[in-house]
Short mmCIF file of C-alpha atoms in Angstrom, two decimals:
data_model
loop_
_atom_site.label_atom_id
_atom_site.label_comp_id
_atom_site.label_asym_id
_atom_site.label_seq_id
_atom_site.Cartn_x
_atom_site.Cartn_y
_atom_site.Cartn_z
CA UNK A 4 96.83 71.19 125.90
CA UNK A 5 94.90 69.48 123.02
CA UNK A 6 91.80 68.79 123.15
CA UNK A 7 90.88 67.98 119.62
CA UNK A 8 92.39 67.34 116.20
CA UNK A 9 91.14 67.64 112.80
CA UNK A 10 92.97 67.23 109.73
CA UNK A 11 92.21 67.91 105.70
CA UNK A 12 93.09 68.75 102.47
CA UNK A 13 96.45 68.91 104.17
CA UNK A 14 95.71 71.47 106.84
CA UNK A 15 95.58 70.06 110.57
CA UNK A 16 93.24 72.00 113.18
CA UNK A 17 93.90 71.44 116.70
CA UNK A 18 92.18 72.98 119.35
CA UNK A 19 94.28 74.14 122.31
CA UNK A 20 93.10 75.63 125.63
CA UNK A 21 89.79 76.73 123.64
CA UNK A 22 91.59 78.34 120.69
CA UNK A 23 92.71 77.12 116.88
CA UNK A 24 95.92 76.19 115.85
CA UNK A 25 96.37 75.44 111.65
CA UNK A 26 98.80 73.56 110.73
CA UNK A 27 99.77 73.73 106.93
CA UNK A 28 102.57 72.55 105.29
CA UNK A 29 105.24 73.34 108.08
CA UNK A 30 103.51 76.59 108.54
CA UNK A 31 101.75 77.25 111.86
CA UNK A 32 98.98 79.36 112.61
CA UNK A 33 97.93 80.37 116.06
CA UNK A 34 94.06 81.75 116.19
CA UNK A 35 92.25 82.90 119.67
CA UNK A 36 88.91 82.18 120.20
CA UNK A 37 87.86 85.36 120.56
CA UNK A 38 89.04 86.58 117.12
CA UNK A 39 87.11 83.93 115.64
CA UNK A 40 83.97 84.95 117.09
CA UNK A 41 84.29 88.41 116.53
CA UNK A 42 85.39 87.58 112.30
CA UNK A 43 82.38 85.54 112.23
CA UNK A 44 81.21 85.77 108.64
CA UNK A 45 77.68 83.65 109.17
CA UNK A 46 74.20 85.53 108.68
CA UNK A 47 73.69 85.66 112.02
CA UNK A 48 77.00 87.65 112.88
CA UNK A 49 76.90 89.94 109.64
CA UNK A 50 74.53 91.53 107.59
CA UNK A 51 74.32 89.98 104.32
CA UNK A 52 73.89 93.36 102.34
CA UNK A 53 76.96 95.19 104.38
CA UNK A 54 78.29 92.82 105.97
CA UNK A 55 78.77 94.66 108.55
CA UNK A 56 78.86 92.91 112.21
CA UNK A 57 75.92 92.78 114.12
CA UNK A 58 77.14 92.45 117.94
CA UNK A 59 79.19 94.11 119.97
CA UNK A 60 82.26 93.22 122.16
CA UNK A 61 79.67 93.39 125.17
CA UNK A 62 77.66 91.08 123.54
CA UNK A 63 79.56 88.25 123.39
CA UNK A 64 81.19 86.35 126.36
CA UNK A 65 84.61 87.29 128.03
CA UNK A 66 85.19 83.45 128.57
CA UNK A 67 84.70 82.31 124.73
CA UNK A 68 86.54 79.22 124.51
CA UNK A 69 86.13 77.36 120.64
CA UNK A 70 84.81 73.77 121.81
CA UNK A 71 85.19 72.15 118.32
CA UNK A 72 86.80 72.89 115.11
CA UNK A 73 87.12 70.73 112.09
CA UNK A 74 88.53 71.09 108.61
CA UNK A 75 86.37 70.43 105.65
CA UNK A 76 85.84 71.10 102.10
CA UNK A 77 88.31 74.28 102.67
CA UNK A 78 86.83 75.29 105.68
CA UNK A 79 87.25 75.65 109.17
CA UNK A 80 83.90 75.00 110.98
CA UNK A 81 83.75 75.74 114.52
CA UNK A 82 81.51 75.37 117.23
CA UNK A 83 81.97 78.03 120.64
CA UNK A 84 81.16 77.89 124.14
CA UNK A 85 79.62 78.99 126.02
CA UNK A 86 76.40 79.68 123.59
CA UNK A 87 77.21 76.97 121.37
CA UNK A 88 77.54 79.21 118.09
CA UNK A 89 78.27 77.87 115.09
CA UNK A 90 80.33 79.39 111.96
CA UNK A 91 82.89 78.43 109.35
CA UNK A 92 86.07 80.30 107.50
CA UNK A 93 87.23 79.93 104.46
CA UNK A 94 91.22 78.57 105.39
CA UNK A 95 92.94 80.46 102.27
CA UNK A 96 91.64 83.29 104.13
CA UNK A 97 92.73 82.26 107.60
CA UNK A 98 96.05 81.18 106.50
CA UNK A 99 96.82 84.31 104.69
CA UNK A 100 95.14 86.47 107.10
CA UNK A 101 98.16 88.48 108.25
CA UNK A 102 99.62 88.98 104.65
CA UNK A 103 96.13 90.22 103.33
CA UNK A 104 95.84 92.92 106.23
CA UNK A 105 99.01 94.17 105.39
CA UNK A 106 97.92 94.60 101.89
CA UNK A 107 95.03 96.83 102.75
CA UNK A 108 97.33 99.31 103.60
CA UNK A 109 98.50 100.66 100.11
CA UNK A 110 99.90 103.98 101.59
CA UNK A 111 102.86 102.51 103.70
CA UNK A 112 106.15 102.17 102.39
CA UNK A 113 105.28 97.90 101.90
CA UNK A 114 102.81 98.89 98.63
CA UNK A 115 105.82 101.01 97.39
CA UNK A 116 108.73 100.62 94.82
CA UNK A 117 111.37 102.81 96.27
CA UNK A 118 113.98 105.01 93.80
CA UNK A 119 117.02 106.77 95.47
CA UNK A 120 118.10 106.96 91.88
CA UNK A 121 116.24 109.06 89.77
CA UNK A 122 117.17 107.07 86.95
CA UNK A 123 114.65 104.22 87.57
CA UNK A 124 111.87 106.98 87.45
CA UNK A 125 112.93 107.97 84.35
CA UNK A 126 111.95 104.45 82.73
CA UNK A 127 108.35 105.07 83.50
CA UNK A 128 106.84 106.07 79.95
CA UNK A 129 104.14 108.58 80.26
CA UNK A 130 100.33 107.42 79.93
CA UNK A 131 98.42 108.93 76.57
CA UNK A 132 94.61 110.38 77.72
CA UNK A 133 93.14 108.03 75.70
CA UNK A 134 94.84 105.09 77.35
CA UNK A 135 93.88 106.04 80.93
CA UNK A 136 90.47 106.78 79.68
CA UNK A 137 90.01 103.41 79.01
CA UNK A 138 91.90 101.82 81.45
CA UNK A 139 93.20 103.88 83.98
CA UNK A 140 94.07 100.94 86.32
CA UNK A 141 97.78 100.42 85.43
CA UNK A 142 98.31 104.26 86.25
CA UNK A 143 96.40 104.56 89.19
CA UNK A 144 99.16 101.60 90.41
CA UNK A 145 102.32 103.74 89.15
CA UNK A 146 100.29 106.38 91.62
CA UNK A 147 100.76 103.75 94.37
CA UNK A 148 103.71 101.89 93.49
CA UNK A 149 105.89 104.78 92.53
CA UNK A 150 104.05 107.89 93.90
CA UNK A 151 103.39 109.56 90.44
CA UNK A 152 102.38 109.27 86.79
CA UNK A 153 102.33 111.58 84.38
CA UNK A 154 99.27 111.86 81.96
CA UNK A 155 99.82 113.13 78.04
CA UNK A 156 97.38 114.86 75.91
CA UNK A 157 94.66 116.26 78.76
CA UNK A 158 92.65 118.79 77.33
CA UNK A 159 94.03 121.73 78.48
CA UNK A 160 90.92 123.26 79.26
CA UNK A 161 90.54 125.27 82.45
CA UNK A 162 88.93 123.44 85.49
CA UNK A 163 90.23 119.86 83.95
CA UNK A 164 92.65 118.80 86.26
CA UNK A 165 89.72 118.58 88.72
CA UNK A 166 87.68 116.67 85.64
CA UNK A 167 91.15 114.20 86.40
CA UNK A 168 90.60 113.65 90.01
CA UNK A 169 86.83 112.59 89.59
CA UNK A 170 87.80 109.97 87.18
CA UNK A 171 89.32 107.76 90.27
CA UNK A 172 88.52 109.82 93.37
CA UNK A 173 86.93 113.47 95.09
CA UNK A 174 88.16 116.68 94.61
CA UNK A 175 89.51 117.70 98.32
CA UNK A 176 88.53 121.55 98.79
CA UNK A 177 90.66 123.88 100.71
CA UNK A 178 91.10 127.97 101.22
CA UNK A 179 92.29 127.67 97.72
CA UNK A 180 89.13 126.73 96.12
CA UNK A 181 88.83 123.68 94.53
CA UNK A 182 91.12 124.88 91.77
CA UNK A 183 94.27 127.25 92.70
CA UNK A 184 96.63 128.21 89.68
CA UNK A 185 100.05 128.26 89.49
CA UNK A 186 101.21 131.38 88.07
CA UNK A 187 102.96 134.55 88.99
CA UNK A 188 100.74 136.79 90.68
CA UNK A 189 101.10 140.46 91.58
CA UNK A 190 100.41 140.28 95.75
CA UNK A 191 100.87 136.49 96.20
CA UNK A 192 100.48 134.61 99.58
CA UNK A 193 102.04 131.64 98.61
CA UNK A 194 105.92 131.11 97.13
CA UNK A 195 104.21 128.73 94.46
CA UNK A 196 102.59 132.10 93.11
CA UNK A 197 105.98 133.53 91.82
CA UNK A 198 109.13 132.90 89.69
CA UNK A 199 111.34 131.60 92.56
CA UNK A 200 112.67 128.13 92.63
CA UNK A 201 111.32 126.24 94.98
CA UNK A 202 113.75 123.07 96.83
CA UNK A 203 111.31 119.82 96.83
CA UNK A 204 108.66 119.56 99.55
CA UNK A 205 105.55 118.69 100.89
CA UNK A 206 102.37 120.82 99.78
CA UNK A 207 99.98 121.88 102.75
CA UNK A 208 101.84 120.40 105.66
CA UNK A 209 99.99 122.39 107.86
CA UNK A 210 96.98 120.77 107.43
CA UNK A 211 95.72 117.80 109.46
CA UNK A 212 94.87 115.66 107.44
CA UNK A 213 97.32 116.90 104.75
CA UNK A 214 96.02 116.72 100.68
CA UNK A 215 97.36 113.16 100.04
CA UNK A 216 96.81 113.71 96.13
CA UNK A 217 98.21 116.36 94.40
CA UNK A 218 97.15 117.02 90.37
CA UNK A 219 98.63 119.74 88.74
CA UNK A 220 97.62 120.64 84.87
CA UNK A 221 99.59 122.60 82.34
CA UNK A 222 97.97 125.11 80.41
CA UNK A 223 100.62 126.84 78.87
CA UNK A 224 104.31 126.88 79.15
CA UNK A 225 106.10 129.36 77.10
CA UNK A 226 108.72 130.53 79.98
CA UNK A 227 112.40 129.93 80.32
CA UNK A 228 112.91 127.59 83.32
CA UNK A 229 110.22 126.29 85.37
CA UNK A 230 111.15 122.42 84.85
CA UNK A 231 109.39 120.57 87.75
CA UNK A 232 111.52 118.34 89.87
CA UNK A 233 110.43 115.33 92.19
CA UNK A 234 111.85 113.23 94.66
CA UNK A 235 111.10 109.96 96.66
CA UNK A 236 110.60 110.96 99.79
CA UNK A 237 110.28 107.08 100.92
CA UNK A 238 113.06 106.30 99.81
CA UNK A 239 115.33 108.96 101.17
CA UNK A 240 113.83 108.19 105.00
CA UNK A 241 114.18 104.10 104.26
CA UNK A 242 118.37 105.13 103.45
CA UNK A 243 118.64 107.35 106.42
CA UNK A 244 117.27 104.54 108.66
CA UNK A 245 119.89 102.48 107.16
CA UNK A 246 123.10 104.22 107.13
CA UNK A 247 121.91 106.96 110.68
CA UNK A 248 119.29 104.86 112.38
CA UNK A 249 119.69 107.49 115.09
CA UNK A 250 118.93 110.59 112.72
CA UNK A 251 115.48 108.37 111.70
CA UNK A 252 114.68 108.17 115.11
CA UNK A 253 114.55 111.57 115.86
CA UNK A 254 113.10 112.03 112.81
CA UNK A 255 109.89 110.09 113.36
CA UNK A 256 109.90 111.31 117.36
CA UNK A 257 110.67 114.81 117.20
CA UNK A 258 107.26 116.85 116.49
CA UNK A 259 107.51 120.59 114.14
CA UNK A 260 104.80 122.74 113.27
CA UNK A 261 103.86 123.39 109.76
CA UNK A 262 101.92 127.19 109.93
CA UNK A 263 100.12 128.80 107.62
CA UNK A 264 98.73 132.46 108.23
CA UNK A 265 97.50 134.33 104.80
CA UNK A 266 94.30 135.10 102.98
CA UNK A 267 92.10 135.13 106.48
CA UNK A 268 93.11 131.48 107.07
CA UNK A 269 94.78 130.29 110.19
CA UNK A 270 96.12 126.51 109.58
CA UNK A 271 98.48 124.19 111.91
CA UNK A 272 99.84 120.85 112.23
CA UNK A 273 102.10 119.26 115.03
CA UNK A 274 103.75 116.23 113.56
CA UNK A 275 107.35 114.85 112.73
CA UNK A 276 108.88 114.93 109.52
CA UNK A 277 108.70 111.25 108.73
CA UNK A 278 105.75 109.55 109.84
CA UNK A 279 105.69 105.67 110.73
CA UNK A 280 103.04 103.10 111.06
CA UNK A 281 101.61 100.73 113.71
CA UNK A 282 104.75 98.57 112.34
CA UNK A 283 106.83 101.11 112.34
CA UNK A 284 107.00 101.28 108.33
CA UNK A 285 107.31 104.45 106.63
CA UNK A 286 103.98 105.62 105.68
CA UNK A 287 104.35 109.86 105.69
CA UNK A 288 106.79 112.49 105.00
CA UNK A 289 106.22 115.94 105.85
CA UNK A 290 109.19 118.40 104.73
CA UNK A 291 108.82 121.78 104.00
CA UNK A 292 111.30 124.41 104.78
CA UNK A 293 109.02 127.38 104.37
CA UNK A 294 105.95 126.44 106.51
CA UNK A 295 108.30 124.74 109.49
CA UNK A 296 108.71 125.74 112.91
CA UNK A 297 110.91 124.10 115.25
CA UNK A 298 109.55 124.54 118.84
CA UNK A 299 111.99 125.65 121.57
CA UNK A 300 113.09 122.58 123.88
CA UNK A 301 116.24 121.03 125.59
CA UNK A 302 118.78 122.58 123.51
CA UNK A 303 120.71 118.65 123.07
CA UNK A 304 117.44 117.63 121.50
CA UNK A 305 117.27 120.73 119.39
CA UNK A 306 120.70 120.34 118.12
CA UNK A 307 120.12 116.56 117.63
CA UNK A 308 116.54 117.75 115.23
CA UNK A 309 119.00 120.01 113.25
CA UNK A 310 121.63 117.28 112.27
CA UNK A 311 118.89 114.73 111.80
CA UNK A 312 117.36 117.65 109.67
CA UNK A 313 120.56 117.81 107.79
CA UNK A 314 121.29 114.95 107.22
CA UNK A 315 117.79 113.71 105.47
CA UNK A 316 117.76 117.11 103.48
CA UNK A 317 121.23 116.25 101.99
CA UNK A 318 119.81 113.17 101.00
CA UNK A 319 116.84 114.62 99.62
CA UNK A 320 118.14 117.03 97.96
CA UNK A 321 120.93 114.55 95.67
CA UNK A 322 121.30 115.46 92.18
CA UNK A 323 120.51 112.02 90.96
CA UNK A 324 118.00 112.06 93.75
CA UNK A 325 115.79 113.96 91.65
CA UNK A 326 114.06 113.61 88.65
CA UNK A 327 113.59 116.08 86.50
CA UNK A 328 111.18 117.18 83.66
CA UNK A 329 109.37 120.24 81.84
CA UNK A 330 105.71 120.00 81.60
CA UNK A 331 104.32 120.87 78.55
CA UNK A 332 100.66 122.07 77.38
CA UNK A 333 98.12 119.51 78.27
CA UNK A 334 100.47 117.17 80.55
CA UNK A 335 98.57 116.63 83.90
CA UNK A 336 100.70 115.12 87.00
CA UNK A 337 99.53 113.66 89.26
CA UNK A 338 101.85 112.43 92.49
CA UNK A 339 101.46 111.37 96.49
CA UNK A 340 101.51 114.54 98.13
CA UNK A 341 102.44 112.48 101.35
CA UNK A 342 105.60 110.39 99.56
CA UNK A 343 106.84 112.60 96.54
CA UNK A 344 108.37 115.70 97.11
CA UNK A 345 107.74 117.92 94.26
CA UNK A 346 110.56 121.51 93.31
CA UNK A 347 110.49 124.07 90.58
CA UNK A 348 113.39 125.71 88.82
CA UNK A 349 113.48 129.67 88.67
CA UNK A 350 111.63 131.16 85.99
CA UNK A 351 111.02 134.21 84.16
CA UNK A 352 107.50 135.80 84.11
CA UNK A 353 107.45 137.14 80.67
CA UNK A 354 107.32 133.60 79.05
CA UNK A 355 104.10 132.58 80.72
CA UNK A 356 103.85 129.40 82.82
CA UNK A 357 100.40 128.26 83.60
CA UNK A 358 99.12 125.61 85.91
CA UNK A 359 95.71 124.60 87.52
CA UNK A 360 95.86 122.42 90.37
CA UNK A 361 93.87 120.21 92.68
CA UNK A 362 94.08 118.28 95.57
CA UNK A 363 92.63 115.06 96.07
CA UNK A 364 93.26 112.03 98.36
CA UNK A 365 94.83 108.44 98.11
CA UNK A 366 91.52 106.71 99.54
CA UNK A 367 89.33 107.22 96.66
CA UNK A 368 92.18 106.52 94.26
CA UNK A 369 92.75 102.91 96.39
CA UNK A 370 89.29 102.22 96.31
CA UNK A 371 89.02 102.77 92.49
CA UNK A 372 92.17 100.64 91.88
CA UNK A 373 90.67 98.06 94.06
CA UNK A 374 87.46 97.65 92.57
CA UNK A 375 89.10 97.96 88.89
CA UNK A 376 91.87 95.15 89.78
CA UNK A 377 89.05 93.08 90.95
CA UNK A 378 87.44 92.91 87.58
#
């Protein structure tokens, strides 16, 4: 039922059993009452240094109806009852509302550019030192967009890579120190400490939260193999939802645990493979072969896992899937630990292969892009 109608600069408000409808150019917005208290932006609902709200759900009242609204000078002004509060929003903001939220979220599979095809990687030209140095916005976006970049010409000093991760973000400690190198080691407790090959997965899976950032820095590479590998692990969930929606599904229902036990640490995480959001968007992948258990349940439901298991690995594991490259003395790579699964070829000690790595996480790399892109 209407009960008022304003109109300007070619948006229409109407109010209708005490909330907002916009009307725009065909487009139709629907806003309670009770959102638009709540989003208030005035000085007496925020804090003008923070902005951070001032009330709480309990203060406000469970029958909040908006009595007026009117459109003016690109604003909505309302007026509420019962209290009689006044505020106004900006209507680009209101309007675009749901496509703004949605572009908070830079880590689910919407912010991404998927590659099945390793081939579209490969376009990506590395980024010199220099150049990030003084702009490091356009690869912090790669980070985002693609889930890695590769930076040329570090100093290949050790303890730089974590020198890397403060230039956008915070180094993210764990049992193996804030630097672990990747090397072979005489007694190691971790695969990544030897010559093996190692099939592309997730690092620290067992962890909850998992390392989101990964950096990894070469000091020296004189050995014969070693190339590092990556994959898109986005990409290969979004195709198995297309062509086996019913492997996806038990996929993103079915929780493993990731365990690690080694060096006086005890570390586990319960959690599927493939992680979805609130919108059921792809926004994790969790897939390591070495560090997974599969608990014991209704053996239809473990034989359905294993298929669905299967079936993603094949597709993860594609030749053209994967792209592959040798890092050289002073690359630095830094990836999504949480979208791009990273392998290693075999290789043979007496070369010498030398890595430093880090761990750091996508928040403080969103929050410098942000603030950078804003500029």
């Amino acid at each position: 039922m209407y009960s008022q109608v304003s109109s300007g600069r070619g948006v229409e408000a109407a109010v209708i059993d005490g909330d907002v409808r916009l009307t725009a150019g065909g487009r139709v917005v629907e806003i309670p009452a009770i959102w638009l208290r709540d989003t208030a932006p005035d000085a007496d609902s925020r804090d003008v240094l923070s902005g951070q709200r001032l009330f709480n759900i309990l203060d406000l009242p469970a029958d909040i109806r908006v009595e007026e609204a009117a459109v003016a000078d690109d604003r909505l002004r309302v007026r509420f009852t019962p209290g009689g509060h006044q505020t106004s929003f900006d209507l680009h903001v209101l309007l675009g509302e749901a496509d703004r939220v949605a572009d908070l979220d830079l880590r689910s599979e919407r912010a991404k550019r998927l590659w099945s095809d390793a081939a579209d990687a490969e376009t990506l030209a590395p980024v010199k030192w220099e150049s990030y140095l003084e702009n490091p916005a356009p690869a912090l976006r790669q980070v985002v967009e693609w889930g890695f970049v590769l930076l040329q010409g570090v100093p290949a000093q050790a303890g730089q890579v974590t020198q890397v991760a403060e230039t956008f973000g915070y180094v993210r400690e764990t049992n193996y120190g804030r630097i672990f190198d990747v090397r072979v080691e005489p007694n190691p407790v971790n695969l990544a400490f030897t010559g093996l090959a190692i099939t592309p997965h997730t690092d620290n899976p067992y962890r909850e939260p998992v390392p989101t950032l990964q950096l990894l820095l070469c000091l020296h590479n004189a050995a014969e193999g070693g190339d590092s590998g990556m994959v898109d692990g986005f990409a290969a969930a979004a195709e198995l939802r297309e062509t086996d929606r019913a492997a996806f599904d038990v996929l993103t229902s079915t929780p493993v645990t990731y365990r690690y036990h080694g060096d006086g640490t005890r570390l586990a995480a319960v959690v599927p493979l493939i992680g979805l959001d609130a919108e059921q968007r792809i926004r994790e992948i969790r897939f390591n072969n070495r560090s997974m258990e599969v608990p014991p349940a209704d053996p239809a439901r473990v034989r359905a896992f294993y298929t669905a298991y299967r079936s993603f690995a094949e597709l993860l594991y594609k030749p053209q899937a994967q792209l592959n490259f040798r890092l050289d003395t002073g690359d630095c790579l830094i990836f999504d630990n949480t979208r791009a699964l990273h392998a290693r070829t075999a290789f043979a000690a007496a070369g010498g292969r030398h890595l430093q790595g880090t761990y750091a996480d996508l928040d403080g790399l969103n929050s410098t892009l942000r603030r950078l892109e804003e500029r």
